[in-house]
JSON list of C-alpha atoms in Angstrom, two decimals:
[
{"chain": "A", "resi": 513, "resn": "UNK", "atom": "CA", "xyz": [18.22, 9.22, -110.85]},
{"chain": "A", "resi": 514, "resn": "UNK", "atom": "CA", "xyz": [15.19, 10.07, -108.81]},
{"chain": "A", "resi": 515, "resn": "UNK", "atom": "CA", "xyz": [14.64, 13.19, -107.44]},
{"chain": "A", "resi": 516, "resn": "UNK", "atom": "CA", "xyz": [13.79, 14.00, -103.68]},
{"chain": "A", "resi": 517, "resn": "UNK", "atom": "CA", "xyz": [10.85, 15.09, -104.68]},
{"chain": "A", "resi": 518, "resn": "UNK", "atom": "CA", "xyz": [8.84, 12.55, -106.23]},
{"chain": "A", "resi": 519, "resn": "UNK", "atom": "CA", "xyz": [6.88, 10.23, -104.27]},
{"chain": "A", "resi": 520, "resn": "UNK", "atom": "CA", "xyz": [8.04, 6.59, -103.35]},
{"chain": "A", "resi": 521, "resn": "UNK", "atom": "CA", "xyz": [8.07, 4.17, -105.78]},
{"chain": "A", "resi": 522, "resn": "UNK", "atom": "CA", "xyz": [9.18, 0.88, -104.14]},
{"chain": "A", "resi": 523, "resn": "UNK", "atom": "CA", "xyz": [11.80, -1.09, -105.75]},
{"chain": "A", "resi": 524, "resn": "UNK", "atom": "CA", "xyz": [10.40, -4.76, -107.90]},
{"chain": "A", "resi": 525, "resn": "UNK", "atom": "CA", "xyz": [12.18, -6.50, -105.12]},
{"chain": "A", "resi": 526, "resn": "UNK", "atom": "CA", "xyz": [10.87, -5.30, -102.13]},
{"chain": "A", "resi": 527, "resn": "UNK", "atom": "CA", "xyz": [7.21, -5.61, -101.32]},
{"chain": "A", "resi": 528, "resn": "UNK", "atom": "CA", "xyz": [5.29, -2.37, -101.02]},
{"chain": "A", "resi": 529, "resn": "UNK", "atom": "CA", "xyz": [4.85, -1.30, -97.15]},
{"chain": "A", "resi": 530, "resn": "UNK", "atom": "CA", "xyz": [1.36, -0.32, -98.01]},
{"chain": "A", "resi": 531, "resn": "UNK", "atom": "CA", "xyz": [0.01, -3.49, -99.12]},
{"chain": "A", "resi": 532, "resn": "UNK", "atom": "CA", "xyz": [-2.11, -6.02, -97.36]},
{"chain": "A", "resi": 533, "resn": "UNK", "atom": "CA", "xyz": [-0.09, -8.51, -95.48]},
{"chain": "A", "resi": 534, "resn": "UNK", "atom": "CA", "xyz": [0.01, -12.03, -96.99]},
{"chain": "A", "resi": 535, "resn": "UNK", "atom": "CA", "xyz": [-1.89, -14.85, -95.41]},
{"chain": "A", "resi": 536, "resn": "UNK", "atom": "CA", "xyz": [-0.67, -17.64, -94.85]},
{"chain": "A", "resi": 537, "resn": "UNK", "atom": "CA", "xyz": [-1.75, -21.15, -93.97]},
{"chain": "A", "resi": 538, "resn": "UNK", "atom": "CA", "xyz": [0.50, -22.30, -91.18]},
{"chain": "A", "resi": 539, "resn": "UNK", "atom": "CA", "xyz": [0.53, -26.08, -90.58]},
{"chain": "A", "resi": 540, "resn": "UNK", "atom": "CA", "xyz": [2.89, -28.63, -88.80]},
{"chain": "A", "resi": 541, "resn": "UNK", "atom": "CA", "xyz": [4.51, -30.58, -91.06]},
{"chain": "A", "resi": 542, "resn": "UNK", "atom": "CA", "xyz": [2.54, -33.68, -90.01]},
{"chain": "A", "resi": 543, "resn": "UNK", "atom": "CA", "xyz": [-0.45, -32.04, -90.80]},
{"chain": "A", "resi": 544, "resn": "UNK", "atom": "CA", "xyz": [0.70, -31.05, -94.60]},
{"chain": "A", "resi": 545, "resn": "UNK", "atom": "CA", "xyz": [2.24, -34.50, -95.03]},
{"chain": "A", "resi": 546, "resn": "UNK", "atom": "CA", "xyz": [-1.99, -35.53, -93.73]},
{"chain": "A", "resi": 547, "resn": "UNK", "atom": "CA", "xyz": [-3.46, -33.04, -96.26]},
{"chain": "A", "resi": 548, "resn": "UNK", "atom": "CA", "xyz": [-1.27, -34.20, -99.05]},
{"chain": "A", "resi": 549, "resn": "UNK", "atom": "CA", "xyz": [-1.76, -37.58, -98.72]},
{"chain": "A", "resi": 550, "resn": "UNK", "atom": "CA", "xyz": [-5.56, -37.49, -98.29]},
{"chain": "A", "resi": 551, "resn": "UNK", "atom": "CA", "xyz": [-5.22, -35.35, -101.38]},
{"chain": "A", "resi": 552, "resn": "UNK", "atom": "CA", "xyz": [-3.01, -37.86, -103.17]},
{"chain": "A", "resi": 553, "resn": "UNK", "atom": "CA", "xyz": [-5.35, -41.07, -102.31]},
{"chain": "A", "resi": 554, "resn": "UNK", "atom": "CA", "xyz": [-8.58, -39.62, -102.99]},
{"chain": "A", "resi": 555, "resn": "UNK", "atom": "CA", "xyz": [-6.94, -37.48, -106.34]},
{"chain": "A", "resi": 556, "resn": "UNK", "atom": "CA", "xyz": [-8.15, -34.28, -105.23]},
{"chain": "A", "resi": 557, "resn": "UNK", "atom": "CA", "xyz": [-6.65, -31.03, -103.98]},
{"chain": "A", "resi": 558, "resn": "UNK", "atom": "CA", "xyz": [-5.93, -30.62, -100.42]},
{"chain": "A", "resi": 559, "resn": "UNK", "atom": "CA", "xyz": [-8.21, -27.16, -99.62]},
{"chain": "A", "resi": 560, "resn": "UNK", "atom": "CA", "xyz": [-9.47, -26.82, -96.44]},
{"chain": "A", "resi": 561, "resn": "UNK", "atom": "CA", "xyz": [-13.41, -25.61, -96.10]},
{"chain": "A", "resi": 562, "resn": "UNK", "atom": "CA", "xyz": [-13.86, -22.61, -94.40]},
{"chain": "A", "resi": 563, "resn": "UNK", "atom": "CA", "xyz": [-16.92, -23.46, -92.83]},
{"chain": "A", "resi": 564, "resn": "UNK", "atom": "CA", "xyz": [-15.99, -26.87, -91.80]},
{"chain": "A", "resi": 565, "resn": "UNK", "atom": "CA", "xyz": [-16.64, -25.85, -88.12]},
{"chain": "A", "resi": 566, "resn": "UNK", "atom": "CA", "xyz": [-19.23, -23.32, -87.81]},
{"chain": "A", "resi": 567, "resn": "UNK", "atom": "CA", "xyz": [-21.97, -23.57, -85.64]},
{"chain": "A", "resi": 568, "resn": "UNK", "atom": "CA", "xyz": [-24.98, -21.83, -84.45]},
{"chain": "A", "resi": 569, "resn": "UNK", "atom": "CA", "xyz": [-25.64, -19.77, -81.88]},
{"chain": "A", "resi": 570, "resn": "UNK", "atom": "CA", "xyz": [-29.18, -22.15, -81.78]},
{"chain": "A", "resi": 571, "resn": "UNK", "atom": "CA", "xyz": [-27.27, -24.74, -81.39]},
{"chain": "A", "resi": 572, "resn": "UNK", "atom": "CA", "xyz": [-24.54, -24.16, -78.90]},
{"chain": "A", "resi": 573, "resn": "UNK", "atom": "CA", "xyz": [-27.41, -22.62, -76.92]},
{"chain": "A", "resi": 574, "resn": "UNK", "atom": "CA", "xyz": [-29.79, -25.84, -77.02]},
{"chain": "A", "resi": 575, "resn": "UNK", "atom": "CA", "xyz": [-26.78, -27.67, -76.05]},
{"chain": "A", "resi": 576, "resn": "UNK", "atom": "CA", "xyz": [-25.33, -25.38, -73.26]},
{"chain": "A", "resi": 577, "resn": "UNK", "atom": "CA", "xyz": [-28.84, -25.51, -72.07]},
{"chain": "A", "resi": 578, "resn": "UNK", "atom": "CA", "xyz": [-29.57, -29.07, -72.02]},
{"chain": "A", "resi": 579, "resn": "UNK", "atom": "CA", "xyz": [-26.64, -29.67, -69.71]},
{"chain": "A", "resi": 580, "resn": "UNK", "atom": "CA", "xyz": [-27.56, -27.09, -67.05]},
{"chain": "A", "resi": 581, "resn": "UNK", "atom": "CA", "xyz": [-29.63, -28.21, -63.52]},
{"chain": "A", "resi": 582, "resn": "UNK", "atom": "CA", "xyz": [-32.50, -25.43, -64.11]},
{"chain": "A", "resi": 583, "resn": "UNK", "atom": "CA", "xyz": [-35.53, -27.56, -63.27]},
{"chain": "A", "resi": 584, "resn": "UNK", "atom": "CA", "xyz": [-33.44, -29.66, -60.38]},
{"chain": "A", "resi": 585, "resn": "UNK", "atom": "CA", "xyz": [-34.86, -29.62, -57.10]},
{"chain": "A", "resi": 586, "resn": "UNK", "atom": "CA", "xyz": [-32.43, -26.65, -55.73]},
{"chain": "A", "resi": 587, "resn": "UNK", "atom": "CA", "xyz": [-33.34, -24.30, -57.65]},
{"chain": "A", "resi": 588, "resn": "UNK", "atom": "CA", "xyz": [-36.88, -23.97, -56.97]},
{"chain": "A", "resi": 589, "resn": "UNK", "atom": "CA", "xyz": [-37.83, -20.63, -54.83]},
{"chain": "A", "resi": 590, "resn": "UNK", "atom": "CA", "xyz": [-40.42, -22.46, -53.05]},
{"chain": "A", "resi": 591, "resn": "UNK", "atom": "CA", "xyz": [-38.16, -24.94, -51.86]},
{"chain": "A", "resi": 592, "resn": "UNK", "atom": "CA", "xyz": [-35.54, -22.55, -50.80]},
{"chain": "A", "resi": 593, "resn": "UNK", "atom": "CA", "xyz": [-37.79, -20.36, -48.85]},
{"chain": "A", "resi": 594, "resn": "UNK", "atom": "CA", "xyz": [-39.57, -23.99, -47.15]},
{"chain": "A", "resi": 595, "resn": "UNK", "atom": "CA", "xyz": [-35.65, -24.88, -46.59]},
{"chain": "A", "resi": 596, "resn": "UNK", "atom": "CA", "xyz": [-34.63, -21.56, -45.10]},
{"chain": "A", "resi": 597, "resn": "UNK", "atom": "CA", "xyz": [-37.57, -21.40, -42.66]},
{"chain": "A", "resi": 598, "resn": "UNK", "atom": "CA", "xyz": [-37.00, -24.42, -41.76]},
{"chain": "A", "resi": 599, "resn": "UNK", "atom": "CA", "xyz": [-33.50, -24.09, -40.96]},
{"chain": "A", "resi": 600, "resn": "UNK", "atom": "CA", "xyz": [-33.22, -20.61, -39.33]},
{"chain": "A", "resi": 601, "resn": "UNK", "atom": "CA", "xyz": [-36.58, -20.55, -37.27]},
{"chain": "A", "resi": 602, "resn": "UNK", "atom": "CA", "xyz": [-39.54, -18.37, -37.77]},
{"chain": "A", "resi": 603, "resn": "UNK", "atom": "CA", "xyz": [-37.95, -15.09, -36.19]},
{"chain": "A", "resi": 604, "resn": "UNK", "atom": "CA", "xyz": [-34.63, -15.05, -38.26]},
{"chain": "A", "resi": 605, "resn": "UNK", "atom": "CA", "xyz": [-36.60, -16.91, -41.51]},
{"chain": "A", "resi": 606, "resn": "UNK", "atom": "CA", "xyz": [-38.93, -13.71, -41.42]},
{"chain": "A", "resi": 607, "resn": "UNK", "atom": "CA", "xyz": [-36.36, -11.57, -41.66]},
{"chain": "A", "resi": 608, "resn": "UNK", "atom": "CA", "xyz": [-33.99, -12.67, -43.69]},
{"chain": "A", "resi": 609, "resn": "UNK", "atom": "CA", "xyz": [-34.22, -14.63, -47.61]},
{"chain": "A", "resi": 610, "resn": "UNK", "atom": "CA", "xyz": [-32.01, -17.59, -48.64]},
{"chain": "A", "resi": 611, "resn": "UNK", "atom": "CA", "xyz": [-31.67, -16.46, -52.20]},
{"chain": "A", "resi": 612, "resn": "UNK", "atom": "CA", "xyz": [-29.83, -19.40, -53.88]},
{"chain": "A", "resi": 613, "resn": "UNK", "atom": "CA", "xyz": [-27.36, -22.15, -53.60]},
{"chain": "A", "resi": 614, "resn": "UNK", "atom": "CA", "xyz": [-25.07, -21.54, -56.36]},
{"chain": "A", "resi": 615, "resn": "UNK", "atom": "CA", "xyz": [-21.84, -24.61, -56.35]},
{"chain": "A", "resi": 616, "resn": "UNK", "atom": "CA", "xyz": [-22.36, -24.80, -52.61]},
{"chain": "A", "resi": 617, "resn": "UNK", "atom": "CA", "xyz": [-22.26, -21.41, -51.19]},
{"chain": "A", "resi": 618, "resn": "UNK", "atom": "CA", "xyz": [-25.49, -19.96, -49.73]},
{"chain": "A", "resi": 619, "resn": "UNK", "atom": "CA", "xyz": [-26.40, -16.67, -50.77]},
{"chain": "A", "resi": 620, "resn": "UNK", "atom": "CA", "xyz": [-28.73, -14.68, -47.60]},
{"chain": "A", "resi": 621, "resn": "UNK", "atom": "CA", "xyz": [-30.23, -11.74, -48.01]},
{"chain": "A", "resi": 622, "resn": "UNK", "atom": "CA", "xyz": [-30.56, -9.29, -45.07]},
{"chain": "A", "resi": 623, "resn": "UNK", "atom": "CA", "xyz": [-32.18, -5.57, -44.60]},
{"chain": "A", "resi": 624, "resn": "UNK", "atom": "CA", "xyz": [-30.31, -4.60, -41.40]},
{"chain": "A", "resi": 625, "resn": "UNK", "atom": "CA", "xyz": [-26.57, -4.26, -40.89]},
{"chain": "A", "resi": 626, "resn": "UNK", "atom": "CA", "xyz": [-27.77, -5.63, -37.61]},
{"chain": "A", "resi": 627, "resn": "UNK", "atom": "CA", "xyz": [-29.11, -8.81, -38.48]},
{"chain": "A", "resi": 628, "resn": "UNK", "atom": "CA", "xyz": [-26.59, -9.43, -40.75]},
{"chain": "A", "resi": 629, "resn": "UNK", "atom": "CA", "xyz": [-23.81, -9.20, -37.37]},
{"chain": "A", "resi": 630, "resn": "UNK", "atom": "CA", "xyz": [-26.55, -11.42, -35.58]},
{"chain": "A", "resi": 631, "resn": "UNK", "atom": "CA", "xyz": [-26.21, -14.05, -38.65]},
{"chain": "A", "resi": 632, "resn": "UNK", "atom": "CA", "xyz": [-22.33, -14.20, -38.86]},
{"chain": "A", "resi": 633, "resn": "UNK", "atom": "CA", "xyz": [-22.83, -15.32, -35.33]},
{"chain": "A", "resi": 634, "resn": "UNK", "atom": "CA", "xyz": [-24.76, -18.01, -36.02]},
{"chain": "A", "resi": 635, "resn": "UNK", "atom": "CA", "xyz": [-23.10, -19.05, -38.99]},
{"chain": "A", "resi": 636, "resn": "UNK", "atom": "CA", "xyz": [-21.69, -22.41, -38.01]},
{"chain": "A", "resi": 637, "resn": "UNK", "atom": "CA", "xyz": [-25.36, -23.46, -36.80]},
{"chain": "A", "resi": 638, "resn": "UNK", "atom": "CA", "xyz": [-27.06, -22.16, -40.13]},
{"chain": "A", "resi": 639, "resn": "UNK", "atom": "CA", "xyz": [-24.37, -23.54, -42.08]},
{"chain": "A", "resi": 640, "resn": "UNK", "atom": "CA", "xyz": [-25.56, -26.81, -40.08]},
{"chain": "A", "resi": 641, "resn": "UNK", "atom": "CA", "xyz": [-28.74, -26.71, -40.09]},
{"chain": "A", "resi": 642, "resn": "UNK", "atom": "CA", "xyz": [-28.59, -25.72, -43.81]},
{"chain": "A", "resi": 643, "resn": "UNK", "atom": "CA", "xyz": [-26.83, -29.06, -44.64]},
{"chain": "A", "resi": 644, "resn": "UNK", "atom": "CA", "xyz": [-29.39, -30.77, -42.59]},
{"chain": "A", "resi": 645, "resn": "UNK", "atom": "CA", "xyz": [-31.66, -29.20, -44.70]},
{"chain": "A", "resi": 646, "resn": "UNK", "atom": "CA", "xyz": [-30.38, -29.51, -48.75]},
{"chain": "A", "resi": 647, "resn": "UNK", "atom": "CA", "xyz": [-28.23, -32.16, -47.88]},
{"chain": "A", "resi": 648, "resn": "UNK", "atom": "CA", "xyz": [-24.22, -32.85, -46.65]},
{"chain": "A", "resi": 649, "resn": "UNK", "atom": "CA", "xyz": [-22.56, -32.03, -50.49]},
{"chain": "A", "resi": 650, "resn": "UNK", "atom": "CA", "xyz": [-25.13, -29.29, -51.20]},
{"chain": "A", "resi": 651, "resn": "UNK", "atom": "CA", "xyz": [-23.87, -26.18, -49.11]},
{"chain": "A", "resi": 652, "resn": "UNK", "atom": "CA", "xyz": [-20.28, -25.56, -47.89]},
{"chain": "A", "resi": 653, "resn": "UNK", "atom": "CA", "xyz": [-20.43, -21.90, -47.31]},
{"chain": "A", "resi": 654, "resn": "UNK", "atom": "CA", "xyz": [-22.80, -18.92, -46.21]},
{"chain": "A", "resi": 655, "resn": "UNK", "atom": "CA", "xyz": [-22.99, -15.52, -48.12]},
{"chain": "A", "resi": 656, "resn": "UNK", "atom": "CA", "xyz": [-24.49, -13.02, -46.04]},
{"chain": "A", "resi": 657, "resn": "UNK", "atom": "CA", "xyz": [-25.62, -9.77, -48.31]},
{"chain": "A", "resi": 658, "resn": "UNK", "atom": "CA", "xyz": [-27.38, -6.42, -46.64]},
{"chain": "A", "resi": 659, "resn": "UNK", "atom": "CA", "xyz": [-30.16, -4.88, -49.55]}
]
């Protein structure tokens, strides 16, 4: 009989509660029936590689990249700024900057609290004009920003 005293000792059946916790492999059944019979046909054993799907960051970058409009036409400052005075007139294009066209919504920078109140008046006719402008699909909404 153990005494009190002693420290634990777990038993041969129970695991001990300071061990790592056992990985496991958890598959559907499908899946192990796929691995087994792979295995089976080309006589080999079914172990999965661990670095079957890493990638890059280089790679997923490049490809990421590829995909994204950063040379199109709207993105260019000059023709934003061309666009804007165009569309809001030389005394409110002076004095306020069309800063981008992100998925349709305009983004306007203002320095006045003022002409910011004089441009959410006018919003329907910028937001007009502005379509005019980029084109029907390319602007949907106006963001008006004071700083």
């Amino acid at each position: 009989m153990s005494s009190p005293w002693f420290p634990y000792t777990p038993d041969r059946d129970r695991p001990d509660p300071h061990a790592s916790p056992v990985r496991y492999d958890y598959l559907s059944r499908d899946e192990q029936e796929v691995r087994q019979a792979l295995a089976d046909w080309f006589q080999i054993s079914p172990a999965t590689s661990e670095t079957r799907n890493l990638h890059t960051a280089e790679s997923l970058l490049g490809d990421i990249l590829s995909k994204l409009p950063l040379d199109g036409d709207g993105m260019d400052p000059e023709l934003l700024r061309e666009g804007w005075l165009k569309a809001a007139g030389p005394f409110l294009g002076q004095q306020s900057n069309l800063l981008s066209i992100v998925k349709g919504v305009a983004t306007i920078q203002v320095l006045q609290p003022a002409m910011r109140y004089h441009l959410q008046q006018w919003q329907g006719a910028l937001l007009g004009k502005l379509k005019d402008q980029f084109g029907k699909d390319a602007v949907h909404s106006i963001r008006i920003r004071i700083g």
